[in-house]
Short mmCIF file of C-alpha atoms in Angstrom, two decimals:
data_model
loop_
_atom_site.label_atom_id
_atom_site.label_comp_id
_atom_site.label_asym_id
_atom_site.label_seq_id
_atom_site.Cartn_x
_atom_site.Cartn_y
_atom_site.Cartn_z
CA MET A 57 -7.02 0.89 10.35
CA GLU A 58 -9.64 -2.20 10.26
CA ASN A 59 -11.19 -1.47 6.29
CA LEU A 60 -14.56 -0.21 6.29
CA LYS A 61 -17.14 -1.64 5.10
CA PHE A 62 -19.63 0.13 2.21
CA GLU A 63 -22.96 0.28 3.59
CA ASP A 64 -20.79 2.87 6.61
CA MET A 65 -19.87 5.23 3.77
CA ASN A 66 -22.70 6.98 3.47
CA LEU A 67 -23.05 6.37 -0.31
CA LEU A 68 -25.73 7.17 -2.53
CA PRO A 69 -28.56 4.22 -3.08
CA GLY A 70 -27.14 3.00 -6.32
CA THR A 71 -23.71 3.58 -6.37
CA LEU A 72 -23.97 1.40 -2.54
CA LYS A 73 -26.02 -0.75 -4.44
CA ALA A 74 -23.95 -0.94 -7.36
CA VAL A 75 -20.42 -2.73 -5.57
CA LEU A 76 -22.84 -4.95 -3.80
CA ASP A 77 -24.02 -6.08 -6.54
CA MET A 78 -20.31 -6.73 -7.51
CA GLY A 79 -20.13 -8.79 -4.82
CA PHE A 80 -17.88 -7.15 -2.52
CA GLU A 81 -17.98 -7.18 1.05
CA GLU A 82 -16.07 -4.74 1.91
CA ALA A 83 -13.67 -2.07 0.87
CA THR A 84 -9.90 -2.21 0.62
CA PRO A 85 -7.06 -0.92 2.28
CA ILE A 86 -6.39 1.27 -0.36
CA GLN A 87 -10.30 2.27 -0.45
CA SER A 88 -11.02 2.96 3.00
CA GLN A 89 -8.88 5.41 3.34
CA ALA A 90 -9.16 7.63 0.62
CA ILE A 91 -12.44 7.03 -0.42
CA PRO A 92 -13.11 9.31 2.78
CA ILE A 93 -10.61 11.51 2.72
CA ILE A 94 -12.56 11.66 -1.27
CA MET A 95 -15.34 12.36 -0.22
CA SER A 96 -14.13 15.08 2.33
CA GLY A 97 -13.31 17.35 -0.94
CA ARG A 98 -10.14 17.41 0.44
CA ASP A 99 -6.22 16.25 -1.62
CA ILE A 100 -5.08 13.10 -1.32
CA ILE A 101 -1.86 11.56 -3.02
CA GLY A 102 -2.64 7.78 -3.45
CA GLN A 103 0.37 5.92 -2.92
CA SER A 104 -1.10 2.01 -4.92
CA GLN A 105 0.75 -0.76 -6.76
CA THR A 106 -2.47 -1.78 -10.02
CA GLY A 107 -4.24 -4.26 -8.16
CA THR A 108 -5.01 -2.53 -5.29
CA GLY A 109 -8.47 -1.77 -5.93
CA LYS A 110 -7.46 1.72 -6.00
CA THR A 111 -10.21 2.34 -9.43
CA ALA A 112 -13.43 2.23 -6.62
CA SER A 113 -10.86 4.82 -4.86
CA PHE A 114 -11.63 7.54 -6.52
CA GLY A 115 -14.16 6.85 -8.80
CA ILE A 116 -17.00 6.17 -6.27
CA PRO A 117 -15.95 9.68 -4.67
CA CYS A 118 -16.19 10.78 -8.67
CA LEU A 119 -19.28 9.54 -9.45
CA GLU A 120 -20.99 10.94 -6.51
CA LYS A 121 -19.76 14.14 -6.38
CA ILE A 122 -21.39 13.55 -10.15
CA ASN A 123 -24.81 15.77 -11.45
CA PRO A 124 -26.49 14.44 -13.07
CA LYS A 125 -28.80 17.59 -13.99
CA SER A 126 -24.98 18.75 -15.94
CA ARG A 127 -24.64 17.55 -18.91
CA SER A 128 -21.37 20.14 -19.21
CA LEU A 129 -17.67 17.68 -18.39
CA GLN A 130 -17.41 17.58 -14.44
CA ALA A 131 -14.59 15.26 -14.03
CA LEU A 132 -11.33 14.00 -15.90
CA ILE A 133 -8.68 10.69 -15.66
CA LEU A 134 -5.89 11.34 -16.98
CA CYS A 135 -4.65 7.90 -17.90
CA PRO A 136 -1.21 6.56 -18.60
CA THR A 137 -2.53 3.99 -22.34
CA ARG A 138 -5.85 2.45 -23.62
CA GLU A 139 -5.44 -1.20 -22.08
CA LEU A 140 -6.06 1.51 -18.80
CA THR A 141 -7.87 4.26 -20.05
CA ILE A 142 -10.93 1.38 -21.28
CA GLN A 143 -9.56 -0.71 -17.78
CA VAL A 144 -11.11 2.65 -15.69
CA SER A 145 -13.96 2.81 -18.02
CA GLU A 146 -15.64 -0.49 -17.57
CA GLU A 147 -15.39 -0.22 -14.15
CA PHE A 148 -16.57 3.36 -13.85
CA ARG A 149 -20.08 1.77 -15.32
CA LYS A 150 -20.20 -1.07 -13.14
CA LEU A 151 -20.56 1.23 -10.57
CA LEU A 152 -23.16 3.47 -12.75
CA LYS A 153 -25.17 0.11 -12.72
CA PHE A 154 -28.14 1.55 -10.80
CA ARG A 155 -27.95 4.86 -12.41
CA SER A 156 -28.72 5.34 -15.85
CA ASN A 157 -28.32 9.61 -15.17
CA ILE A 158 -24.09 9.62 -16.30
CA MET A 159 -22.45 9.57 -19.42
CA VAL A 160 -18.53 8.46 -19.09
CA LEU A 161 -16.38 8.68 -22.00
CA PRO A 162 -13.25 6.34 -22.26
CA ILE A 163 -11.15 8.59 -25.39
CA TYR A 164 -7.57 7.07 -26.42
CA GLY A 165 -5.45 6.70 -29.23
CA GLY A 166 -6.06 4.31 -32.33
CA GLN A 167 -10.94 5.02 -32.33
CA PRO A 168 -11.59 6.64 -34.82
CA ILE A 169 -10.99 10.55 -33.08
CA ASP A 170 -15.64 11.41 -35.25
CA ARG A 171 -17.17 9.29 -32.98
CA GLN A 172 -15.71 10.29 -29.72
CA ILE A 173 -16.67 14.01 -30.84
CA THR A 174 -19.92 12.85 -32.01
CA ALA A 175 -20.60 11.38 -28.74
CA LEU A 176 -19.25 13.97 -26.41
CA LYS A 177 -21.29 16.43 -28.34
CA LYS A 178 -24.58 14.67 -27.04
CA GLY A 179 -23.10 15.33 -23.44
CA VAL A 180 -20.61 13.87 -21.52
CA GLN A 181 -20.24 14.51 -17.75
CA VAL A 182 -17.03 11.72 -17.16
CA VAL A 183 -14.12 11.43 -19.09
CA ILE A 184 -11.25 8.95 -19.06
CA GLY A 185 -8.83 9.66 -21.16
CA THR A 186 -5.35 8.92 -23.06
CA PRO A 187 -2.73 12.77 -22.20
CA GLY A 188 -2.81 13.06 -26.18
CA ARG A 189 -6.01 12.48 -26.70
CA VAL A 190 -7.05 14.39 -24.53
CA MET A 191 -4.65 17.15 -25.51
CA ASP A 192 -5.87 16.81 -29.87
CA HIS A 193 -9.59 17.08 -28.05
CA MET A 194 -8.77 20.78 -25.83
CA LYS A 195 -7.03 22.03 -29.65
CA ARG A 196 -9.92 20.73 -31.54
CA ARG A 197 -12.21 22.37 -28.77
CA THR A 198 -14.24 19.17 -28.62
CA LEU A 199 -13.63 19.11 -25.39
CA LYS A 200 -13.70 22.47 -22.22
CA MET A 201 -12.38 21.75 -19.38
CA GLU A 202 -14.25 25.26 -17.83
CA SER A 203 -16.10 23.47 -16.02
CA VAL A 204 -14.07 20.21 -14.65
CA LYS A 205 -14.45 19.70 -10.57
CA TYR A 206 -12.70 16.39 -10.28
CA ALA A 207 -8.89 15.49 -11.69
CA VAL A 208 -7.26 12.35 -10.91
CA LEU A 209 -3.87 11.55 -12.26
CA ASP A 210 -3.94 7.36 -12.70
CA GLU A 211 0.21 5.37 -12.38
CA ALA A 212 1.06 9.18 -13.07
CA ASP A 213 4.96 8.11 -12.09
CA GLU A 214 3.70 5.78 -15.73
CA MET A 215 2.62 8.76 -17.13
CA LEU A 216 6.09 10.15 -15.87
CA ASP A 217 8.06 7.50 -17.62
CA MET A 218 6.65 8.14 -20.95
CA GLY A 219 6.99 11.75 -21.35
CA PHE A 220 3.34 13.26 -20.80
CA ARG A 221 4.47 15.95 -18.76
CA ASP A 222 4.06 18.78 -20.25
CA ASP A 223 0.94 16.78 -21.73
CA ILE A 224 -0.14 16.34 -17.80
CA GLU A 225 0.82 20.38 -17.05
CA GLU A 226 -0.67 22.18 -20.01
CA ILE A 227 -3.82 20.33 -19.18
CA LEU A 228 -4.13 20.83 -15.74
CA SER A 229 -3.94 23.91 -16.49
CA LYS A 230 -6.96 24.76 -18.63
CA VAL A 231 -8.45 23.28 -15.41
CA PRO A 232 -10.55 25.63 -13.02
CA GLN A 233 -8.17 25.94 -9.49
CA GLU A 234 -10.76 25.01 -7.88
CA ARG A 235 -11.32 21.81 -8.77
CA GLN A 236 -10.31 18.55 -6.31
CA THR A 237 -7.53 17.10 -7.42
CA VAL A 238 -6.35 13.66 -7.14
CA MET A 239 -2.48 11.41 -7.61
CA PHE A 240 -2.33 8.13 -7.87
CA SER A 241 0.72 6.64 -7.59
CA ALA A 242 3.81 3.74 -6.94
CA THR A 243 6.37 5.28 -6.29
CA MET A 244 7.67 8.77 -4.64
CA SER A 245 9.98 10.43 -6.70
CA PRO A 246 10.84 13.08 -6.48
CA GLU A 247 9.17 14.36 -10.38
CA ILE A 248 6.01 13.01 -9.03
CA MET A 249 5.65 15.62 -4.85
CA ASP A 250 7.23 18.14 -7.20
CA LEU A 251 3.65 17.68 -9.68
CA SER A 252 2.11 17.29 -6.49
CA LYS A 253 3.60 20.60 -5.02
CA LYS A 254 2.67 22.67 -8.22
CA TYR A 255 -0.72 21.41 -8.60
CA LEU A 256 -2.53 19.60 -5.65
CA ARG A 257 -3.64 21.79 -2.44
CA ASP A 258 -1.82 20.63 0.66
CA PRO A 259 -2.82 17.19 -0.42
CA GLU A 260 -2.77 14.74 2.41
CA LEU A 261 -1.03 11.30 1.73
CA VAL A 262 -2.76 7.65 1.38
CA LYS A 263 0.48 5.01 1.76
CA ILE A 264 -0.22 1.46 2.76
CA THR A 265 1.33 -0.26 5.03
CA ARG A 266 2.32 -3.57 4.56
CA LYS A 267 2.81 -6.69 6.03
CA GLU A 268 5.98 -8.81 5.53
CA LEU A 269 5.40 -13.00 3.30
CA THR A 270 6.21 -15.90 6.28
CA VAL A 271 5.29 -18.85 5.15
CA PRO A 272 8.59 -19.59 3.61
CA GLN A 273 7.96 -23.40 3.81
CA ILE A 274 4.71 -23.08 1.34
CA GLU A 275 5.94 -24.61 -2.60
CA GLN A 276 4.25 -21.68 -4.53
CA VAL A 277 2.17 -21.94 -7.58
CA TYR A 278 0.78 -20.68 -10.59
CA PHE A 279 -1.26 -21.48 -13.67
CA ASP A 280 -1.69 -19.82 -17.08
CA VAL A 281 -5.77 -20.65 -17.65
CA LYS A 282 -8.97 -18.79 -19.27
CA GLU A 283 -11.85 -18.22 -17.59
CA LYS A 284 -14.19 -20.89 -19.01
CA TYR A 285 -11.83 -23.31 -18.23
CA LYS A 286 -10.52 -22.74 -14.21
CA LEU A 287 -13.50 -25.74 -12.59
CA GLU A 288 -11.27 -27.67 -15.20
CA ALA A 289 -8.61 -26.66 -13.50
CA LEU A 290 -9.30 -27.27 -10.10
CA CYS A 291 -11.42 -30.23 -10.43
CA ARG A 292 -8.37 -31.65 -12.14
CA LEU A 293 -6.04 -30.35 -9.36
CA ILE A 294 -7.58 -31.67 -6.75
CA ASP A 295 -8.03 -35.26 -8.85
CA ILE A 296 -4.48 -35.58 -8.45
CA TYR A 297 -3.64 -33.52 -5.12
CA SER A 298 -6.75 -35.64 -3.51
CA PRO A 299 -6.12 -32.88 -0.92
CA LYS A 300 -7.93 -33.93 2.31
CA LEU A 301 -8.57 -30.33 2.84
CA ALA A 302 -8.91 -27.02 1.08
CA VAL A 303 -9.51 -23.49 0.76
CA VAL A 304 -10.93 -22.10 -2.39
CA PHE A 305 -10.63 -17.76 -2.86
CA CYS A 306 -12.76 -15.86 -4.45
CA ASN A 307 -13.19 -12.84 -5.22
CA THR A 308 -17.02 -11.74 -5.24
CA LYS A 309 -19.88 -13.61 -3.03
CA LYS A 310 -22.11 -14.72 -6.22
CA ARG A 311 -18.65 -16.77 -6.92
CA VAL A 312 -18.17 -18.70 -4.16
CA ASP A 313 -21.99 -19.61 -5.19
CA ASP A 314 -21.38 -19.93 -9.04
CA VAL A 315 -17.78 -22.57 -7.76
CA VAL A 316 -19.92 -24.75 -5.17
CA GLU A 317 -22.77 -25.53 -7.28
CA GLN A 318 -20.40 -26.54 -10.32
CA LEU A 319 -18.53 -27.97 -7.80
CA LEU A 320 -21.21 -30.01 -5.95
CA GLY A 321 -22.78 -30.82 -9.44
CA ARG A 322 -19.54 -33.03 -9.66
CA GLY A 323 -19.92 -34.92 -6.82
CA TYR A 324 -17.08 -33.28 -4.50
CA PHE A 325 -17.85 -32.39 -1.14
CA ALA A 326 -17.50 -28.98 -0.67
CA ASP A 327 -19.18 -25.42 1.19
CA GLY A 328 -19.57 -21.32 0.66
CA LEU A 329 -18.12 -18.93 2.64
CA HIS A 330 -19.64 -15.43 2.23
CA GLY A 331 -20.70 -12.78 4.18
CA ASP A 332 -24.13 -13.28 2.89
CA LEU A 333 -24.82 -16.50 6.09
CA LYS A 334 -24.75 -16.22 9.17
CA GLN A 335 -22.84 -16.07 12.17
CA ILE A 336 -24.49 -19.48 13.30
CA GLN A 337 -24.09 -20.24 9.25
CA ARG A 338 -21.39 -20.11 9.09
CA ASP A 339 -20.90 -21.43 11.82
CA ARG A 340 -21.77 -24.78 11.50
CA VAL A 341 -19.74 -24.91 7.66
CA MET A 342 -16.36 -24.65 9.93
CA GLN A 343 -18.13 -27.38 11.57
CA LYS A 344 -18.36 -29.82 8.92
CA PHE A 345 -14.65 -28.30 7.46
CA ARG A 346 -13.15 -29.25 10.25
CA SER A 347 -14.40 -32.28 10.94
CA GLY A 348 -13.93 -33.62 7.07
CA LYS A 349 -17.21 -33.64 6.58
CA ILE A 350 -16.76 -30.83 3.37
CA GLU A 351 -13.15 -31.01 1.71
CA ILE A 352 -13.29 -28.00 -0.02
CA LEU A 353 -13.92 -24.42 1.37
CA VAL A 354 -15.30 -22.43 -1.63
CA ALA A 355 -14.04 -18.60 1.01
CA THR A 356 -13.29 -14.80 -0.40
CA ASP A 357 -11.46 -13.11 1.83
CA VAL A 358 -13.21 -11.08 3.69
CA ALA A 359 -15.27 -14.55 5.24
CA ALA A 360 -12.08 -16.44 5.41
CA ARG A 361 -10.55 -14.26 8.13
CA GLY A 362 -11.87 -16.69 10.51
CA ILE A 363 -10.19 -20.59 9.42
CA ASP A 364 -8.10 -21.41 11.67
CA VAL A 365 -7.82 -24.62 10.61
CA ASP A 366 -4.10 -26.78 10.75
CA ASN A 367 -4.92 -29.39 8.21
CA VAL A 368 -5.26 -27.45 4.90
CA ASP A 369 -3.99 -29.50 2.14
CA VAL A 370 -3.23 -27.12 -0.24
CA VAL A 371 -5.05 -23.49 -0.95
CA PHE A 372 -5.99 -22.33 -4.29
CA ASN A 373 -6.94 -18.45 -5.77
CA TYR A 374 -9.72 -18.90 -8.46
CA ASP A 375 -9.37 -15.49 -8.07
CA ILE A 376 -6.32 -13.61 -7.88
CA PRO A 377 -7.04 -11.30 -4.89
CA GLN A 378 -7.83 -7.78 -4.95
CA ASP A 379 -5.04 -6.19 -2.93
CA GLU A 380 -1.05 -7.56 -2.11
CA GLU A 381 -1.82 -8.65 0.94
CA TYR A 382 -4.86 -10.55 0.59
CA TYR A 383 -2.15 -13.34 -1.40
CA VAL A 384 0.33 -12.62 1.97
CA HIS A 385 -3.38 -13.84 3.89
CA ARG A 386 -4.52 -16.17 1.72
CA ILE A 387 -1.54 -19.17 1.34
CA GLY A 388 -0.66 -18.49 5.45
CA ARG A 389 -4.30 -20.37 5.33
CA THR A 390 -1.65 -23.47 4.35
CA GLY A 391 1.76 -24.54 5.25
CA ARG A 392 0.36 -24.61 9.44
CA ALA A 393 1.51 -25.67 12.63
CA GLY A 394 5.28 -26.14 11.10
CA LYS A 395 3.18 -28.86 7.76
CA SER A 396 4.56 -27.97 4.44
CA GLY A 397 1.84 -26.56 1.85
CA LYS A 398 0.25 -25.91 -1.49
CA ALA A 399 -0.15 -22.56 -3.33
CA PHE A 400 -2.38 -22.65 -6.12
CA THR A 401 -3.01 -19.55 -8.47
CA PHE A 402 -4.68 -18.90 -11.24
CA CYS A 403 -3.60 -16.01 -14.08
CA CYS A 404 -4.72 -15.10 -17.29
CA GLY A 405 -3.46 -12.74 -19.78
CA LYS A 406 -2.57 -9.24 -18.57
CA GLU A 407 -3.73 -11.24 -14.66
CA ILE A 408 0.33 -12.26 -14.02
CA TYR A 409 1.24 -8.16 -14.27
CA LYS A 410 -1.18 -8.00 -10.24
CA LEU A 411 1.21 -10.96 -10.00
CA ARG A 412 4.13 -9.38 -10.22
CA ASP A 413 3.05 -7.20 -8.64
CA ILE A 414 2.26 -9.61 -5.84
CA MET A 415 6.42 -10.81 -6.41
CA ARG A 416 7.52 -7.84 -5.03
CA TYR A 417 5.69 -6.96 -1.99
CA ALA A 418 6.05 -10.74 -0.85
CA LYS A 419 9.17 -10.82 -2.09
CA THR A 420 8.98 -14.46 -2.79
CA LYS A 421 8.46 -16.44 -6.30
CA ILE A 422 5.11 -18.14 -7.53
CA ILE A 423 5.84 -20.27 -9.85
CA GLN A 424 4.48 -21.04 -13.48
CA GLN A 425 3.85 -24.82 -14.59
CA LYS A 426 1.34 -26.63 -16.41
CA LEU A 427 -1.34 -28.00 -15.52
CA PRO A 428 -1.78 -31.66 -15.22
CA THR A 429 -3.37 -33.58 -18.00
CA LEU A 430 -5.79 -35.92 -18.01
CA THR A 431 -3.55 -39.03 -18.76
CA ASP A 432 -1.39 -37.26 -15.61
CA ILE A 433 -5.12 -37.36 -13.51
CA GLU A 434 -5.12 -41.16 -14.27
CA THR A 435 -1.83 -42.44 -14.10
CA THR A 436 -2.26 -41.33 -10.65
CA LYS A 437 -5.52 -42.73 -9.84
CA THR A 438 -3.67 -46.14 -10.77
CA ASN A 439 -1.30 -45.70 -9.22
CA MET A 440 -2.94 -44.43 -5.81
CA PHE A 441 -5.00 -48.21 -6.84
CA ILE A 442 -1.55 -49.81 -6.40
CA GLU A 443 -0.83 -48.57 -4.04
CA LYS A 444 -3.48 -49.40 -0.79
CA ILE A 445 -3.28 -53.18 -3.40
CA ASN A 446 -0.05 -52.96 -1.89
CA THR A 447 -0.93 -52.36 1.21
CA VAL A 448 -3.83 -54.36 1.90
CA ILE A 449 -1.67 -57.16 0.49
CA GLU A 450 0.98 -57.01 3.97
CA GLU A 451 -1.27 -56.28 5.91
CA GLY A 452 -3.04 -59.57 4.92
CA ALA A 453 -5.53 -61.24 6.07
CA LEU A 454 -7.19 -62.45 3.05
CA ASN A 455 -7.83 -66.17 3.42
CA LYS A 456 -11.74 -65.18 3.07
CA TYR A 457 -10.45 -63.22 -0.74
CA VAL A 458 -8.35 -65.81 -2.08
CA ASN A 459 -10.62 -68.99 -0.92
CA ILE A 460 -13.77 -66.40 -3.67
CA VAL A 461 -10.76 -65.63 -5.92
CA GLU A 462 -10.19 -69.26 -6.57
CA ASN A 463 -13.31 -70.21 -7.37
CA MET A 464 -13.60 -67.96 -9.38
CA LEU A 465 -10.77 -69.23 -11.34
CA ASN A 466 -12.21 -72.13 -11.44
CA ASP A 467 -14.92 -70.98 -13.32
CA ASP A 468 -12.09 -70.54 -16.26
CA ILE A 469 -11.73 -66.87 -15.61
CA SER A 470 -8.15 -65.88 -15.58
CA ALA A 471 -6.16 -63.69 -12.44
CA MET A 472 -5.60 -61.21 -15.54
CA ASP A 473 -9.00 -60.30 -16.26
CA ILE A 474 -9.98 -60.67 -11.78
CA ALA A 475 -7.08 -57.93 -11.69
CA ALA A 476 -8.67 -55.92 -14.62
CA ALA A 477 -11.92 -56.07 -13.69
CA LEU A 478 -11.99 -54.97 -10.36
CA LEU A 479 -9.49 -52.13 -11.75
CA LYS A 480 -12.34 -51.07 -13.44
CA LEU A 481 -14.41 -51.37 -11.25
CA GLN A 482 -12.27 -48.79 -8.92
CA LEU A 483 -11.27 -45.99 -12.03
CA GLY A 484 -15.22 -46.70 -12.96
CA ASP A 485 -14.15 -45.16 -17.43
CA ALA A 486 -11.32 -43.09 -16.02
CA ILE A 487 -8.99 -44.23 -18.02
CA SER A 488 -10.87 -44.69 -21.62
CA ASP A 489 -13.00 -41.35 -20.77
CA TYR A 490 -8.81 -39.31 -20.38
CA SER A 491 -7.80 -41.54 -22.42
CA ASP A 492 -9.69 -40.32 -25.35
CA ALA A 493 -10.60 -36.67 -24.26
CA GLU A 494 -8.69 -33.56 -25.87
CA ASP A 495 -6.44 -31.56 -23.55
CA ASP A 496 -6.78 -28.64 -23.90
CA LEU A 497 -6.33 -26.74 -21.30
CA ASN A 498 -1.91 -25.80 -21.35
CA ALA A 499 -2.43 -25.40 -25.46
CA LYS A 500 -2.01 -22.01 -27.19
CA ASN A 501 -3.69 -23.15 -29.93
CA SER A 502 -5.31 -25.72 -31.60
CA PHE A 503 -2.35 -27.36 -33.08
CA VAL A 504 -1.45 -31.03 -32.00
CA GLY A 505 1.67 -31.58 -33.20
CA ASN A 506 2.15 -31.37 -36.69
CA LYS A 507 -2.19 -31.84 -36.68
CA LYS A 508 -4.67 -29.44 -36.63
CA ILE A 509 -8.04 -30.66 -33.93
CA ASP A 510 -10.92 -29.38 -35.28
CA PRO A 511 -12.93 -27.92 -31.47
CA SER A 512 -16.06 -29.00 -32.87
CA LYS A 513 -15.06 -32.31 -32.68
CA GLU A 514 -14.26 -32.70 -29.78
CA MET A 515 -17.06 -30.77 -27.65
CA VAL A 516 -20.60 -30.61 -29.14
CA ARG A 517 -23.77 -27.65 -28.00
CA LEU A 518 -27.01 -29.45 -27.02
CA PHE A 519 -29.76 -27.14 -26.62
CA VAL A 520 -32.25 -28.13 -23.70
CA ASN A 521 -35.17 -26.43 -23.65
CA ALA A 522 -35.61 -25.74 -19.35
CA GLY A 523 -33.64 -23.44 -16.66
CA LYS A 524 -33.86 -20.32 -14.96
CA SER A 525 -37.21 -20.33 -14.96
CA SER A 526 -37.60 -23.53 -13.86
CA GLN A 527 -35.65 -23.23 -11.22
CA ILE A 528 -32.71 -24.98 -12.47
CA HIS A 529 -29.46 -25.21 -11.98
CA ALA A 530 -25.60 -26.48 -12.80
CA LYS A 531 -25.86 -29.51 -10.61
CA ASP A 532 -29.63 -30.04 -11.66
CA ILE A 533 -27.08 -31.03 -15.00
CA VAL A 534 -25.19 -32.11 -13.98
CA GLY A 535 -26.62 -35.35 -12.24
CA ALA A 536 -29.74 -35.69 -14.90
CA PHE A 537 -26.61 -36.07 -17.61
CA ALA A 538 -24.72 -38.60 -15.47
CA GLY A 539 -27.82 -39.92 -13.35
CA GLU A 540 -29.84 -41.63 -16.31
CA THR A 541 -27.10 -41.53 -19.41
CA GLY A 542 -23.78 -42.54 -17.50
CA VAL A 543 -21.64 -39.99 -19.13
CA PRO A 544 -18.51 -38.59 -16.22
CA GLY A 545 -19.76 -35.52 -15.24
CA ARG A 546 -15.92 -34.77 -14.75
CA LEU A 547 -16.76 -34.65 -18.96
CA ILE A 548 -19.62 -32.04 -18.81
CA GLY A 549 -17.97 -29.11 -19.76
CA SER A 550 -19.82 -25.54 -20.30
CA ILE A 551 -23.18 -25.01 -18.81
CA GLU A 552 -24.68 -21.16 -20.40
CA ILE A 553 -27.72 -21.55 -18.69
CA TYR A 554 -30.81 -18.33 -19.53
CA ASP A 555 -34.82 -17.52 -18.39
CA ASP A 556 -36.16 -20.19 -20.71
CA PHE A 557 -32.85 -22.20 -22.05
CA THR A 558 -30.04 -24.13 -21.57
CA TYR A 559 -26.45 -24.87 -24.17
CA VAL A 560 -24.36 -27.57 -22.87
CA ASP A 561 -21.32 -28.68 -24.41
CA VAL A 562 -20.08 -32.34 -23.86
CA PRO A 563 -17.56 -34.79 -25.70
CA TYR A 564 -18.34 -35.34 -29.15
CA LYS A 565 -18.72 -39.09 -28.39
CA TYR A 566 -21.04 -38.34 -25.79
CA ALA A 567 -23.79 -36.20 -27.57
CA LYS A 568 -25.94 -38.60 -29.21
CA ASP A 569 -26.21 -40.97 -26.26
CA ILE A 570 -27.72 -37.79 -24.02
CA ILE A 571 -29.69 -36.99 -26.43
CA ASP A 572 -30.89 -40.78 -26.66
CA GLY A 573 -31.35 -41.28 -23.16
CA MET A 574 -32.96 -37.95 -21.67
CA ASN A 575 -35.52 -38.91 -24.14
CA ASN A 576 -37.96 -39.73 -21.82
CA SER A 577 -36.07 -37.80 -18.75
CA LYS A 578 -36.92 -34.99 -16.24
CA ILE A 579 -35.41 -31.88 -14.66
CA LYS A 580 -35.79 -31.19 -12.00
CA GLY A 581 -39.37 -32.83 -12.30
CA LYS A 582 -40.07 -30.95 -16.09
CA LYS A 583 -39.35 -33.33 -18.76
CA VAL A 584 -37.18 -31.52 -20.64
CA ASN A 585 -36.41 -32.10 -25.44
CA ILE A 586 -32.67 -32.21 -25.86
CA GLU A 587 -31.53 -31.54 -29.24
CA ARG A 588 -28.82 -29.71 -31.16
CA ALA A 589 -27.70 -26.71 -30.52
CA LYS A 590 -28.42 -24.49 -34.25
CA LYS A 591 -25.74 -21.86 -33.53
CA ALA A 592 -26.82 -18.53 -32.65
CA LYS A 593 -25.39 -15.27 -34.52
CA VAL A 594 -27.00 -13.19 -31.38
CA LYS A 595 -25.98 -14.33 -27.73
CA PRO A 596 -29.57 -14.04 -25.42
CA LYS A 597 -30.12 -10.43 -23.98
CA ASN A 598 -30.73 -12.31 -20.71
CA PHE A 599 -27.40 -14.36 -20.43
CA SER A 600 -26.01 -14.12 -16.84
CA LYS A 601 -22.68 -14.54 -16.28
CA LYS A 602 -23.61 -15.75 -12.70
CA HIS A 603 -25.26 -18.91 -14.70
CA ARG A 604 -21.75 -19.50 -16.90
CA ARG A 605 -18.86 -22.43 -16.68
#
């Protein structure tokens, strides 16, 4: 079955706008099958793993069915854990970005119950909670089920494994029988089937058929990378492996645009591919990629289906895919035509559970490695240059250049100084920059050996009095700093762009040079003032994640 476009689902304008604003181009396989069935009013059992987009599978129909004029409880979603409750509620809030007349409340243990009671009294249409806390509110009569028309059991098998069966049955017994019930479970155990027979009415089973992974020659590695360090990690891996062609996969169109802009700002040849581009634009981007005019293609899963290039050396999963099958499609872009390939995945915190689901589904191992340090990159670049020198020597035909060197030697310049100067010209200031920089991408804390590092002495935050209203982008900042002051673009850290100003993190050793060097300079035609930022206690209201690095 071909995945559906959200535009074809007849969603309310506010819901559709929110989904598109999240950057998703089409529904995942489970969403494509489940949403139309749930919207029709039927009960379903969805067999789906975590990370397949199942929350939207029941969340979108739920919010479509809510009557915003009624302040009574209309939908109940049961989750096994506090963490999943919070995760689901955050997804609901994203879907409600453009609909302010629906109230959603997560309720779980560990949070003051008085606060929850106060919120419930104000009128909540959707409750997302753990069975234990829901039962507690029912006993207090602060949660009344008489008007619930839509009930969801999310990760039902895990709830049963945790011993919540009695609570689930007690809760469902208080919900009107005329309700619609939706159950999602990773497994179809006898206990799950027994529960479904008892509380679901003629449910339809939705199960996604999976394909097998058939690319064993691909080296698969993951790196534990915090969100704010992903770009730096990507650049390091590109620098150390020097792929001729690489594809970087992101989950949303916004992310593609951000990563492309930041790569261009750091001097890489990159371009993006996603659903907002017209066919003629896609063709143009692909032609540049095939011909090598761009080395890095940043793409969403949907746009990347048309990629048919045999010489892709590395695939990067900048974001872990929403669906396990997407992972298989992604890494299949490398290792073609009998060649070997590499697939690198960035993983942070609890995303490791999604990665384990992928490994189980794909029947493969994805090995964790540490990111290359700055010293590793320095060594690699130096060795590559030395290899080029040896190759040129072996090829011969150096008489013209030997004469030039001999003349320099006659001027009392040593051969060692000449060689060192040539190496510095080739590598720029990379050796000194790398050796002085703090390498924190692999660090879990701010300790190196027994020495504690003060991060404030490593990076300095600068304030620039220009931002989005001046049409300034990250690449403009990087280009101006590098061009006017000589600071290597790769060493510039986080850039946060607001409407009227920008924060930029730069290495401590370069802060004064940048402030002095930019004193009489312009960024995109605007004369700017740059100074050390004062520590802000409150994040500005106009902060946009889109412009955060």
